[in-house]
PDB file of C-alpha atoms in Angstrom:
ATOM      1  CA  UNK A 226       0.000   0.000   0.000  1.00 47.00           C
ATOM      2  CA  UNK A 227       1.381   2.708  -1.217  1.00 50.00           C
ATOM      3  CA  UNK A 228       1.276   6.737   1.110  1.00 48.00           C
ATOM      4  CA  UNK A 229      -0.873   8.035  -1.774  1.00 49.00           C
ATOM      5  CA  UNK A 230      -3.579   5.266  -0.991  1.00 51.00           C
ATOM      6  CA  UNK A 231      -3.527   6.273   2.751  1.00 52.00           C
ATOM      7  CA  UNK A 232      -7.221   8.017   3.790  1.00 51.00           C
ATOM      8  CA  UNK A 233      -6.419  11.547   4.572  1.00 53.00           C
ATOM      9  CA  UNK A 234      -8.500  13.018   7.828  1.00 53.00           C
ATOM     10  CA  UNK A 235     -11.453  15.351   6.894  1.00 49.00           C
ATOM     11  CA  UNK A 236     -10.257  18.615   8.418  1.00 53.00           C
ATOM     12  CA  UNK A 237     -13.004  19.920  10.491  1.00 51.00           C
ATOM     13  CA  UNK A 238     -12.263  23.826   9.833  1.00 54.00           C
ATOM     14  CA  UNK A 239     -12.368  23.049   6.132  1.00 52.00           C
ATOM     15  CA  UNK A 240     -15.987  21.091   6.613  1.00 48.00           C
ATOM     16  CA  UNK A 241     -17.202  23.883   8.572  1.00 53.00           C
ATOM     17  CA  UNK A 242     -15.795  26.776   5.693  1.00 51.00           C
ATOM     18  CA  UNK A 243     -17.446  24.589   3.087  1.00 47.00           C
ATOM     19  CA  UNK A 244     -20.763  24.275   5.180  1.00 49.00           C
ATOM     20  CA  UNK A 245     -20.931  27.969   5.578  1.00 51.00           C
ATOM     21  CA  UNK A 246     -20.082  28.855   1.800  1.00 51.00           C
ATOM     22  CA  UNK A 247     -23.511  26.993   0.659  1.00 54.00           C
ATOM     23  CA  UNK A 248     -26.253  29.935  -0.540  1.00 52.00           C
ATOM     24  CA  UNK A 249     -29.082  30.602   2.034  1.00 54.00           C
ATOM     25  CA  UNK A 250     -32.647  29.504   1.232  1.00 56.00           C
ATOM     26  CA  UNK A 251     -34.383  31.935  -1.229  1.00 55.00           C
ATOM     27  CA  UNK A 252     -36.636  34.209   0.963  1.00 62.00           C
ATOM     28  CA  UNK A 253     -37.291  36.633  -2.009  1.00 61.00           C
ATOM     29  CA  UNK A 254     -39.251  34.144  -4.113  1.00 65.00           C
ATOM     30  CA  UNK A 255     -41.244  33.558  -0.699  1.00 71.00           C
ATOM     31  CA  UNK A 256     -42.000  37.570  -0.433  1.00 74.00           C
ATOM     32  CA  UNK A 257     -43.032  36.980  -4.139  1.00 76.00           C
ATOM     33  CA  UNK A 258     -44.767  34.270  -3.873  1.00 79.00           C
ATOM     34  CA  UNK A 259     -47.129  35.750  -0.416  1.00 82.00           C
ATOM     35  CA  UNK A 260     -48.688  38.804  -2.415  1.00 82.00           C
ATOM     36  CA  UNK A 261     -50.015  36.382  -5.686  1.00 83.00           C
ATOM     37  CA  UNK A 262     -51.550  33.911  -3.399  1.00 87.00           C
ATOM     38  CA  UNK A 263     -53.539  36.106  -1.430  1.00 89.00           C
ATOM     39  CA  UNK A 264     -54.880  37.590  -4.189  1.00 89.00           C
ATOM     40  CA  UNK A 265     -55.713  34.215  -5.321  1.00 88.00           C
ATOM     41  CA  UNK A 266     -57.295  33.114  -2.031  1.00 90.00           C
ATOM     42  CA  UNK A 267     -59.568  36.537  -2.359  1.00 91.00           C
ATOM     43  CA  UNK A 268     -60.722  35.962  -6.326  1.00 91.00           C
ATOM     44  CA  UNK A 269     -61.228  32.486  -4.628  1.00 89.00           C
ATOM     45  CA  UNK A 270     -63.781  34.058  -1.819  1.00 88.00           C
ATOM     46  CA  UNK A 271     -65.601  36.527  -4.332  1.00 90.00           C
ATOM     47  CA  UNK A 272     -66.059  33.586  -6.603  1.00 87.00           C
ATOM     48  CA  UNK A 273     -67.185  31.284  -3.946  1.00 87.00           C
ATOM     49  CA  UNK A 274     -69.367  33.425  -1.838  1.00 88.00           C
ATOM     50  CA  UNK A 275     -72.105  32.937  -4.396  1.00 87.00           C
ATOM     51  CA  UNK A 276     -72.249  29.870  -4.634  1.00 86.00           C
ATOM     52  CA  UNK A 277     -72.109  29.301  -0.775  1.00 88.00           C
ATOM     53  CA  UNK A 278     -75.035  31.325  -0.837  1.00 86.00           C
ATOM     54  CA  UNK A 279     -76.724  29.474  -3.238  1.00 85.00           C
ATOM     55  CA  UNK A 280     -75.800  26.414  -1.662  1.00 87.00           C
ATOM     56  CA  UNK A 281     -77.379  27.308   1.489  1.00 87.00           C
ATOM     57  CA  UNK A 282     -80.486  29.365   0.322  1.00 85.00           C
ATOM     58  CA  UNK A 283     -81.423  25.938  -0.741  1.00 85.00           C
ATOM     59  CA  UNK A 284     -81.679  24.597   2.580  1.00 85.00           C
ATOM     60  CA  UNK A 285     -84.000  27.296   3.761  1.00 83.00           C
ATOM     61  CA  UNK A 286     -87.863  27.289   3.747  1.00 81.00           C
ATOM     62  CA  UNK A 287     -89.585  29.598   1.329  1.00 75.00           C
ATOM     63  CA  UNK A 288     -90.655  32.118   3.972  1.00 75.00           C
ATOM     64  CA  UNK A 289     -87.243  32.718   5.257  1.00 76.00           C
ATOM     65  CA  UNK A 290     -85.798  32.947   1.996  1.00 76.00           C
ATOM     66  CA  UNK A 291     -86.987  36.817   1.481  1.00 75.00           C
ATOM     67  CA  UNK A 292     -87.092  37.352   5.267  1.00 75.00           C
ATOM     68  CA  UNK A 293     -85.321  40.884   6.386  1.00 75.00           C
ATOM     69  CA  UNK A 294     -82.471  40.842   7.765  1.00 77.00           C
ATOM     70  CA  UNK A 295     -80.811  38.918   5.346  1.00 75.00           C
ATOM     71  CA  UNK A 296     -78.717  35.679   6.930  1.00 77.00           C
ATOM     72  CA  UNK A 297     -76.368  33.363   5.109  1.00 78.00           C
ATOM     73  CA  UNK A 298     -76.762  30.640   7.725  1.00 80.00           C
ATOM     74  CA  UNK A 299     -80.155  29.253   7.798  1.00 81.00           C
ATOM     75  CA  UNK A 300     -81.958  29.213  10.839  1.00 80.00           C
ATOM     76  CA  UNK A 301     -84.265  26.261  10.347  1.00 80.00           C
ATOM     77  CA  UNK A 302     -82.438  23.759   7.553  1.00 82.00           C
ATOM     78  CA  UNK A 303     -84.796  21.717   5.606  1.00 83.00           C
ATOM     79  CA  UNK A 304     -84.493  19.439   2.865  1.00 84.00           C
ATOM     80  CA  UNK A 305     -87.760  19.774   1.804  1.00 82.00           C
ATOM     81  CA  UNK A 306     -86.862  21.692  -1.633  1.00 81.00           C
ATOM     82  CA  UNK A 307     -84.845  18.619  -3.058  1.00 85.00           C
ATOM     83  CA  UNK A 308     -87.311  16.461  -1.942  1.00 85.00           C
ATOM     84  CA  UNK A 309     -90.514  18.545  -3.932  1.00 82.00           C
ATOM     85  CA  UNK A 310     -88.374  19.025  -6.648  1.00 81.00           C
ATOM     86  CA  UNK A 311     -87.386  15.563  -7.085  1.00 82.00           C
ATOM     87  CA  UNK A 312     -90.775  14.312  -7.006  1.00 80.00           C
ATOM     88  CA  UNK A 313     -92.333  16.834  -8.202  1.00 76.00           C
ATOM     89  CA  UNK A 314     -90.161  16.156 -11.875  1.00 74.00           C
ATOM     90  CA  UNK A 315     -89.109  12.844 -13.398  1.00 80.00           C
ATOM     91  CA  UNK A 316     -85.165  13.977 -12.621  1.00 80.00           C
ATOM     92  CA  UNK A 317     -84.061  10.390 -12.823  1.00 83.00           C
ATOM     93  CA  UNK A 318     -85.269  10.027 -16.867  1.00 88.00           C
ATOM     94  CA  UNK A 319     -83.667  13.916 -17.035  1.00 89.00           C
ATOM     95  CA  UNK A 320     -80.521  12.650 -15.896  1.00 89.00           C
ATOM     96  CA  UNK A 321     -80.643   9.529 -17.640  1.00 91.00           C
ATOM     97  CA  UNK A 322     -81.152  11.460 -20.965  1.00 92.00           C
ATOM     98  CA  UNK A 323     -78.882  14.544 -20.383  1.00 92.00           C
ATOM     99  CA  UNK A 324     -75.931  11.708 -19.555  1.00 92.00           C
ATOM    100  CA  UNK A 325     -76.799   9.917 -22.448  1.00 93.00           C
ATOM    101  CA  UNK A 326     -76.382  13.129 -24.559  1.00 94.00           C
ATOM    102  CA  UNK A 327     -73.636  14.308 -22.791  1.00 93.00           C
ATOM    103  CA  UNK A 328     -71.177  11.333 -23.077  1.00 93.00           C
ATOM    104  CA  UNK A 329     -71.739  10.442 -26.765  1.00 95.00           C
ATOM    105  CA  UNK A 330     -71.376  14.538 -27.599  1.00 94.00           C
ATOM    106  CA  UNK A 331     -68.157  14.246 -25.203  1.00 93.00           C
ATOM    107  CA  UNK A 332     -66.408  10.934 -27.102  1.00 94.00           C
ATOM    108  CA  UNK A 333     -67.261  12.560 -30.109  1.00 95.00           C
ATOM    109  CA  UNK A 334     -66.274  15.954 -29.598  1.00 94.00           C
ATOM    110  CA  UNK A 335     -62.363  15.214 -28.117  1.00 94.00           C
ATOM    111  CA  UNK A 336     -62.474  12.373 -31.194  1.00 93.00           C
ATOM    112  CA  UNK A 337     -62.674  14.716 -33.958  1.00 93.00           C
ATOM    113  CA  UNK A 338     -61.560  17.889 -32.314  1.00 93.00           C
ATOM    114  CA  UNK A 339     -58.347  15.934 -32.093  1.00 93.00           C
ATOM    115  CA  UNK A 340     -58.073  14.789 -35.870  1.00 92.00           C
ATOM    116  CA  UNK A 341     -58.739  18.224 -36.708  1.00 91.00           C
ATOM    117  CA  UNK A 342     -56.404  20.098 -34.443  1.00 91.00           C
ATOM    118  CA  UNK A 343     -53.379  17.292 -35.573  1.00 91.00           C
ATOM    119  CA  UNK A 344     -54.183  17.844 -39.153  1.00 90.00           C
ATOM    120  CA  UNK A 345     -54.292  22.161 -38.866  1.00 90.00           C
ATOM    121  CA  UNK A 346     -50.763  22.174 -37.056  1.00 90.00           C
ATOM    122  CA  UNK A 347     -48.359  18.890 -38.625  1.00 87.00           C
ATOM    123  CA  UNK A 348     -49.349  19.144 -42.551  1.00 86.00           C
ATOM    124  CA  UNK A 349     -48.653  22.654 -44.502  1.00 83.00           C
ATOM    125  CA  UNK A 350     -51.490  22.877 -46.887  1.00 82.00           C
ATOM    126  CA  UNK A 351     -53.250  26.213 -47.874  1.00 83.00           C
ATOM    127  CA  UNK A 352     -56.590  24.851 -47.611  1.00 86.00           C
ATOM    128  CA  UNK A 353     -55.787  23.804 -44.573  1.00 85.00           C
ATOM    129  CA  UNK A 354     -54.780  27.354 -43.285  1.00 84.00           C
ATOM    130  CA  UNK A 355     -58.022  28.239 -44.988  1.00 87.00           C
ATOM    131  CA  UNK A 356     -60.408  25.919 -43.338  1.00 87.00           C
ATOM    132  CA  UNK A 357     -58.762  27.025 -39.825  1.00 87.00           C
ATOM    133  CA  UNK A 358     -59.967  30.594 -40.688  1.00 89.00           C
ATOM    134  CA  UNK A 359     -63.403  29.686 -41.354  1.00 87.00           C
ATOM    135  CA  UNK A 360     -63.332  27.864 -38.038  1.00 86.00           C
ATOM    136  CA  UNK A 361     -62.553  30.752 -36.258  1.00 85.00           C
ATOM    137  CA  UNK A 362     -64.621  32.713 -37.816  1.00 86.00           C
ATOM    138  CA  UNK A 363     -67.697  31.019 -36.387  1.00 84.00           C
ATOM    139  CA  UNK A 364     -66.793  32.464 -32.950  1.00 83.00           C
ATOM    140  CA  UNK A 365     -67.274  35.869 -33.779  1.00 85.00           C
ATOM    141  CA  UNK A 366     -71.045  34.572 -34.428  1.00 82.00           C
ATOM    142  CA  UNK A 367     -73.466  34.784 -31.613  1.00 83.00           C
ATOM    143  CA  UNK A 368     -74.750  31.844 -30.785  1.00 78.00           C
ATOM    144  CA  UNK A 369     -78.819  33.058 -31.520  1.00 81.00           C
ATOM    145  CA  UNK A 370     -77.322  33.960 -35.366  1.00 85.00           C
ATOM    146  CA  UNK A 371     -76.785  29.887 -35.542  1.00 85.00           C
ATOM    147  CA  UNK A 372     -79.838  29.127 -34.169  1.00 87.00           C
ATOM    148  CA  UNK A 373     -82.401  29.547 -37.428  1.00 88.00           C
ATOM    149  CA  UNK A 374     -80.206  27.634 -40.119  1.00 89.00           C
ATOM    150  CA  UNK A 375     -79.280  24.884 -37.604  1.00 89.00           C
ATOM    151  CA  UNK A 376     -82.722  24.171 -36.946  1.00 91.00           C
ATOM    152  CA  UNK A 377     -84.010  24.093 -40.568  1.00 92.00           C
ATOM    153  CA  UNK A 378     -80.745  21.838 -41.574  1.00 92.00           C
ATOM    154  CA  UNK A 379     -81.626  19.696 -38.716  1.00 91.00           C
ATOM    155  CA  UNK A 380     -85.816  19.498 -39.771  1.00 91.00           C
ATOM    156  CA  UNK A 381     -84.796  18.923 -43.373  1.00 92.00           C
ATOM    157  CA  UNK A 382     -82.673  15.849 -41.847  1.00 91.00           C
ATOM    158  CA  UNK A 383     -85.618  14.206 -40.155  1.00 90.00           C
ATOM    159  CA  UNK A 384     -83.608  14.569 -36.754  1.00 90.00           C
ATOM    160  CA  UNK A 385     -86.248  16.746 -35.099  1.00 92.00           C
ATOM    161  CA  UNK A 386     -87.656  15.943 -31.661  1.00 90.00           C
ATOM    162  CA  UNK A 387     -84.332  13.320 -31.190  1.00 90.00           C
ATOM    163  CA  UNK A 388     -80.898  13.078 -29.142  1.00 91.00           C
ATOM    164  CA  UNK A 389     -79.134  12.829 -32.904  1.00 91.00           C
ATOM    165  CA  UNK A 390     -80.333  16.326 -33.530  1.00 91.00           C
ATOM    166  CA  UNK A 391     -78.818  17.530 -30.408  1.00 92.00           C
ATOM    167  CA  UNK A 392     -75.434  15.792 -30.046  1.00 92.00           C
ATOM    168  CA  UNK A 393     -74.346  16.476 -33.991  1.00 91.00           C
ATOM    169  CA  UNK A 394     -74.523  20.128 -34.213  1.00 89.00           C
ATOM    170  CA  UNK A 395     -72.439  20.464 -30.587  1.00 88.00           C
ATOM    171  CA  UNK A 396     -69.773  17.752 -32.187  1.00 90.00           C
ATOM    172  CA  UNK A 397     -67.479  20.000 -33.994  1.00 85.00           C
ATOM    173  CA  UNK A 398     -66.252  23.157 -31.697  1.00 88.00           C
ATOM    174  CA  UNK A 399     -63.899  25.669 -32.544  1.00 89.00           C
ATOM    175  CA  UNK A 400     -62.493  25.468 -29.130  1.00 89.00           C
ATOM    176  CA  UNK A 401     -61.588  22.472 -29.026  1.00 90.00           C
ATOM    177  CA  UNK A 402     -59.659  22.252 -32.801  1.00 91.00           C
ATOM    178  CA  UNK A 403     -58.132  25.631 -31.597  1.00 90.00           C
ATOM    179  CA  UNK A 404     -57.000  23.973 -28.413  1.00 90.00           C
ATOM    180  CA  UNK A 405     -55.434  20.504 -30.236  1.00 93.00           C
ATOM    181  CA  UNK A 406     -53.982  23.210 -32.823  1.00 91.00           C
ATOM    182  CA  UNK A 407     -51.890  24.641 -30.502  1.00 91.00           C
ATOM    183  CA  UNK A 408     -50.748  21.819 -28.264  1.00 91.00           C
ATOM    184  CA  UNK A 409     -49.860  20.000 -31.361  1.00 91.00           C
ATOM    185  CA  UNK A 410     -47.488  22.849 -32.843  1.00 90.00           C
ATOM    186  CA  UNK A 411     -45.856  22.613 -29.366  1.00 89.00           C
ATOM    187  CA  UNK A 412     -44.910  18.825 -30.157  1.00 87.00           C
ATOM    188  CA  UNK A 413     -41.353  18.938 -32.030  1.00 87.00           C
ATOM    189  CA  UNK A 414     -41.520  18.121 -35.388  1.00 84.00           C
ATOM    190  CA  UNK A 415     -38.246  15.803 -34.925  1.00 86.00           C
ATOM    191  CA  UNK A 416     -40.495  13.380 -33.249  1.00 85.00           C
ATOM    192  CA  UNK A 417     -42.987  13.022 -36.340  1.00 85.00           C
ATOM    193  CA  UNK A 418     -40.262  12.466 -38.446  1.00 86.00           C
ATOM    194  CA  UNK A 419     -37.925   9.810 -36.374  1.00 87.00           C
ATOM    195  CA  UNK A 420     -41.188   7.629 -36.346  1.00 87.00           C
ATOM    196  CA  UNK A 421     -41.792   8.240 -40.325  1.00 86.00           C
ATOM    197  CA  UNK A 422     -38.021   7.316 -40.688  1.00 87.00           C
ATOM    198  CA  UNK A 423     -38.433   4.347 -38.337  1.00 85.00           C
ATOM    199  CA  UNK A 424     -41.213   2.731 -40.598  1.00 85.00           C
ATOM    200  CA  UNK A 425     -44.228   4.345 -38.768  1.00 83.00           C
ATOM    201  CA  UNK A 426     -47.277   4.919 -41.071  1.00 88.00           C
ATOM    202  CA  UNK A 427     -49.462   8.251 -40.293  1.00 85.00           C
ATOM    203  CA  UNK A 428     -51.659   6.539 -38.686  1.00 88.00           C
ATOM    204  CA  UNK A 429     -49.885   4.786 -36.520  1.00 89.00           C
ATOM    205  CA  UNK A 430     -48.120   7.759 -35.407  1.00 88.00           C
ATOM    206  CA  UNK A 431     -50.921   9.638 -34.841  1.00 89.00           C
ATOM    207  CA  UNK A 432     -52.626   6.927 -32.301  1.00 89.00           C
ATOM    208  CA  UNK A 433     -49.486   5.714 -30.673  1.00 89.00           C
ATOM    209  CA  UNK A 434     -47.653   8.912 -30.517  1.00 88.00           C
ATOM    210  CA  UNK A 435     -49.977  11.972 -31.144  1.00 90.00           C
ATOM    211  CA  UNK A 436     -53.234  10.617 -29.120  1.00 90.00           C
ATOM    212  CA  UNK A 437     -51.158   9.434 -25.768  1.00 89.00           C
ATOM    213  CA  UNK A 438     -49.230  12.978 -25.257  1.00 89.00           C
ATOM    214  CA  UNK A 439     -52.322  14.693 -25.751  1.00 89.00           C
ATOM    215  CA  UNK A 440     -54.179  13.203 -22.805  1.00 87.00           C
ATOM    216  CA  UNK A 441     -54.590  16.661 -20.203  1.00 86.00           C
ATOM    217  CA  UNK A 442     -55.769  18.227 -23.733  1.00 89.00           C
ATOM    218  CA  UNK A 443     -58.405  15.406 -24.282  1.00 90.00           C
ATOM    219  CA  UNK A 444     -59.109  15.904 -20.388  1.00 88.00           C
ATOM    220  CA  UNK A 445     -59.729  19.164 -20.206  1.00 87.00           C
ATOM    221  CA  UNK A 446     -61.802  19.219 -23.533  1.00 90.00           C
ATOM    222  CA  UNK A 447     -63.789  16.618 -22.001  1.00 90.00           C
ATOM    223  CA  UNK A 448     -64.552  18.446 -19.187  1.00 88.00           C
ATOM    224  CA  UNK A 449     -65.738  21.557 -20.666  1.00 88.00           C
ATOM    225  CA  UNK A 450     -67.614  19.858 -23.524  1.00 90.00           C
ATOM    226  CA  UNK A 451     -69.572  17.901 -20.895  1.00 91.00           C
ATOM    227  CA  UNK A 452     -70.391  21.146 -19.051  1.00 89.00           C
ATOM    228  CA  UNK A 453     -71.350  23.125 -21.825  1.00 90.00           C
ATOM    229  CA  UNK A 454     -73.929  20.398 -23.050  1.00 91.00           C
ATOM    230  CA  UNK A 455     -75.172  19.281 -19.971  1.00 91.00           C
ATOM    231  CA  UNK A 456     -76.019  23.323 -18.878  1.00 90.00           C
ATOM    232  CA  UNK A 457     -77.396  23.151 -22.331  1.00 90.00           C
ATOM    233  CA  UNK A 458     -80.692  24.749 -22.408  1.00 89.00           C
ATOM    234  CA  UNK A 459     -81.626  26.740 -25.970  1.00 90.00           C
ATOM    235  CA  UNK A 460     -80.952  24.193 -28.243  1.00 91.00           C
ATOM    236  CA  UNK A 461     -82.739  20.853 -26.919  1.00 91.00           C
ATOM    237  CA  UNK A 462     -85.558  23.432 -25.642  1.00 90.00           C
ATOM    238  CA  UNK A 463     -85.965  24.079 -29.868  1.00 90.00           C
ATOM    239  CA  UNK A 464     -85.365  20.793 -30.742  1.00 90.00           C
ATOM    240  CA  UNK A 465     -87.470  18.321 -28.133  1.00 89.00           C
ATOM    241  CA  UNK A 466     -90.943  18.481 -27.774  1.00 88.00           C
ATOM    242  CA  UNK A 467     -90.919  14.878 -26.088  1.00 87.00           C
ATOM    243  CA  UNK A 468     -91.120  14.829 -21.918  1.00 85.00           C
ATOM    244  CA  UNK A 469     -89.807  11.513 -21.955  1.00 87.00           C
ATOM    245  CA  UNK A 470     -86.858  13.062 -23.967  1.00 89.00           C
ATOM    246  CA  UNK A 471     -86.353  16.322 -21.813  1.00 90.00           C
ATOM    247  CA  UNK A 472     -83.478  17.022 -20.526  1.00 90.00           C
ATOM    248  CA  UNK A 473     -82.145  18.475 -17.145  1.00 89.00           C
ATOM    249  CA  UNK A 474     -82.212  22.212 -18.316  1.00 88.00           C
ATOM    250  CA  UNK A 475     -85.517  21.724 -19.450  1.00 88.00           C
ATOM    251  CA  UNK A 476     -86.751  19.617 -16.448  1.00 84.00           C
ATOM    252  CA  UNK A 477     -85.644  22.732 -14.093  1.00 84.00           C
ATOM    253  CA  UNK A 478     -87.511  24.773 -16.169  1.00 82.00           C
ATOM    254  CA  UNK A 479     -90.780  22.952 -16.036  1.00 78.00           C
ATOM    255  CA  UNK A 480     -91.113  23.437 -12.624  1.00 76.00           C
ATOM    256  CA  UNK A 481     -91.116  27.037 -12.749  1.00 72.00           C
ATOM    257  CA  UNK A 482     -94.675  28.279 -13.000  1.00 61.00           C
ATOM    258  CA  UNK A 483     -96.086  31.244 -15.064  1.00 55.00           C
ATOM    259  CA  UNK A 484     -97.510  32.897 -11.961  1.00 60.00           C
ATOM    260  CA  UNK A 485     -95.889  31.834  -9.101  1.00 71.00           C
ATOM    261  CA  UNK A 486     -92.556  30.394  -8.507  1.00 74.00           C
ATOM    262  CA  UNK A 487     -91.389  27.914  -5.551  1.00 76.00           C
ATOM    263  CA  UNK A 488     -87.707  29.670  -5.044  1.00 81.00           C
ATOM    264  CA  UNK A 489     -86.926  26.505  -2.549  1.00 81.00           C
ATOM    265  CA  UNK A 490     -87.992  24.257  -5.049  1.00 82.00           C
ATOM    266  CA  UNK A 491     -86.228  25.783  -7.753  1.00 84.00           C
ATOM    267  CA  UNK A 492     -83.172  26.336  -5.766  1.00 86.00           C
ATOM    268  CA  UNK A 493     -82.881  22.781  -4.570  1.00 85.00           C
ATOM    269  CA  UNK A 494     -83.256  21.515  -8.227  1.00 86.00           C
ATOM    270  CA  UNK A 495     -80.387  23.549  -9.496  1.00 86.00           C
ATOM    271  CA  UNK A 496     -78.258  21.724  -6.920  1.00 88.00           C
ATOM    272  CA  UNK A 497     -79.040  18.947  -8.027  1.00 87.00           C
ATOM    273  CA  UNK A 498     -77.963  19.300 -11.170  1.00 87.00           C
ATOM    274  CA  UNK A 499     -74.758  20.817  -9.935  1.00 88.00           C
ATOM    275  CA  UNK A 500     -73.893  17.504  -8.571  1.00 87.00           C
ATOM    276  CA  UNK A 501     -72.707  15.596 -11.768  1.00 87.00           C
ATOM    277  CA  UNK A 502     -70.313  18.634 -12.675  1.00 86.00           C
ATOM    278  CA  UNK A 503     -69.136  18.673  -9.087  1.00 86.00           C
ATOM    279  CA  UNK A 504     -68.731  14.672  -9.446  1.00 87.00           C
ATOM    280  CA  UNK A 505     -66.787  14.837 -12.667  1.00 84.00           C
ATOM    281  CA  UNK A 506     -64.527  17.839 -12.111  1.00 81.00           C
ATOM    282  CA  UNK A 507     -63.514  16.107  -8.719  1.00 82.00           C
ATOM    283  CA  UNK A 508     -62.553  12.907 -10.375  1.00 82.00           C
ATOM    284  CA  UNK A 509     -60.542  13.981 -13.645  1.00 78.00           C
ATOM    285  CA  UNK A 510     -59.464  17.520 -12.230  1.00 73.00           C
ATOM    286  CA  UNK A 511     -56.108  15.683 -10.878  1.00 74.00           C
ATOM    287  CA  UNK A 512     -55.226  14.438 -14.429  1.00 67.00           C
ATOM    288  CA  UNK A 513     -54.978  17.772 -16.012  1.00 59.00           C
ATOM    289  CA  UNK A 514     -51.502  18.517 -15.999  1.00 49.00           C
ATOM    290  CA  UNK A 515     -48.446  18.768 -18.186  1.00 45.00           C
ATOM    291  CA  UNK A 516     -47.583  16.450 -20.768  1.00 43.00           C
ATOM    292  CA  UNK A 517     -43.771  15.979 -21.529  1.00 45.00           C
ATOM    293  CA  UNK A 518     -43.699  15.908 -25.337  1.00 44.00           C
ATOM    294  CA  UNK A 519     -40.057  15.848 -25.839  1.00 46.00           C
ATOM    295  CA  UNK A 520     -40.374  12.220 -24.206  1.00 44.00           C
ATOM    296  CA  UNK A 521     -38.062  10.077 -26.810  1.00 44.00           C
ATOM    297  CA  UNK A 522     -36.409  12.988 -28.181  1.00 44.00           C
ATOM    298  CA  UNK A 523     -32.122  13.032 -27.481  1.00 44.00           C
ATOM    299  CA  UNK A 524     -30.857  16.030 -26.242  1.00 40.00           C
TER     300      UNK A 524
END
């Protein structure tokens, strides 16, 4: 054994220079950090209040719902506005129907939202560029200026007074193709190309490459598309004339009367068609988050 293979002792004064030379914690990205989150935690309180209200209102009677002073706590809690509203309307067909509408609209609308968005942004065609335009363009439409020439399209079909004439119309959304657009121009185009140069038909890349990174797109399309038709209430009030085809929008609205109107009734049957929404954003909510689309790419 040679005196260069000898263990030298750790000198303690140099441990204890090296100790002191490592940086401090950051404390300015803390006094950055303090000011954004409590104006998040007061948007948060604005935007809940509200609802809390609403919430609650719902558990009042109807006498103390207009009763002076005003109090956000009620006194004497009843559930008796779920329960009249829930028998006073056939909510389980309404909810039957609106989830029927909703899911098929939903699978469809992330299904070609997504062949349309990876089209728009990985092939350079002028048509192409075209057709994105014209998508756009139908969101500087109100919705009411639709309204007319979907309906008589929709007649001439023979789709009145049916779920087909209210899920095809809401399939293709220019949200959606604008928001598969732009997360697809994000993915490198090196990636496309080592899988065409690897054998990989279009296809194939498209499902096994394109489809899989795009999952917190798909999510979060999924969500909103299920919101927006099942708060639906315009469209299936034009095109259903069927109660055994209503759906929950409509439902609600039935129970209003043209004179008088049960505010504890109608309250408690808002909430509970809140429920599904609540239910659904709870559950998918933690898989919306950022997809690493350089996976498989070499630095």
């Amino acid at each position: 054994m040679t005196t260069t293979d000898i263990p030298r002792p750790v000198d303690a004064g140099s441990a204890r220079a090296v100790s002191k030379k490592r940086p401090p914690r950051d404390r300015g990205g803390l006094r950055r950090a303090v000011p954004a989150t409590t104006l998040l935690w007061v948007l948060a309180c604005l935007y809940g209040l509200p609802v809390l209200w609403f919430i609650l209102s719902s558990l009042k009677p109807a006498s103390d719902l207009f009763s002076y002073p005003l109090s956000l706590v009620p006194h004497n809690p009843t559930l008796s506005g779920y329960l009249t509203a829930w028998r006073s309307a056939n909510f389980s067909q309404y909810f039957l129907n609106t989830a029927l509408v909703c899911v098929i609209t939903t699978i469809l609308t992330v299904g070609v939202s997504c062949c349309t968005g990876y089209a728009l942004a990985k092939y350079d065609n002028r048509w192409l560029k075209a057709f994105f335009i014209c998508i756009l363009a139908t969101t500087m439409l109100p919705g009411e200026v639709m309204l007319a020439p979907s309906f008589l399209v929709v007649r001439n079909l023979g789709l009145y007074n049916s779920f087909a004439g209210i899920i095809l119309p809401a399939v293709l959304t220019a949200t959606g193709c604008f928001m598969f657009r732009q997360f697809f121009l994000t993915v490198p185009d090196e990636l496309v190309e080592a899988a065409r140069i690897d054998g990989a038909r279009e296809l194939s890349i498209f499902l096994r490459i394109m489809v899989p990174i795009s999952r917190p797109i798909m999510l979060t399309l999924a969500i909103l598309s299920f919101q927006w038709r099942w708060n639906d209430y315009i469209w299936p009030l034009l095109m259903l004339n069927d109660p055994d085809k209503f759906t929950v929008q409509i439902g609600i609205q039935s129970i209003v009367g043209a004179q008088n109107i049960n505010w504890s009734v109608l309250l408690g049957a808002s909430v509970i068609s809140m429920i599904p929404l609540i239910v659904i954003f709870l559950v998918f909510q933690r898989y919306v988050m950022g997809a690493d689309i350089n996976a498989g790419l070499k630095d």
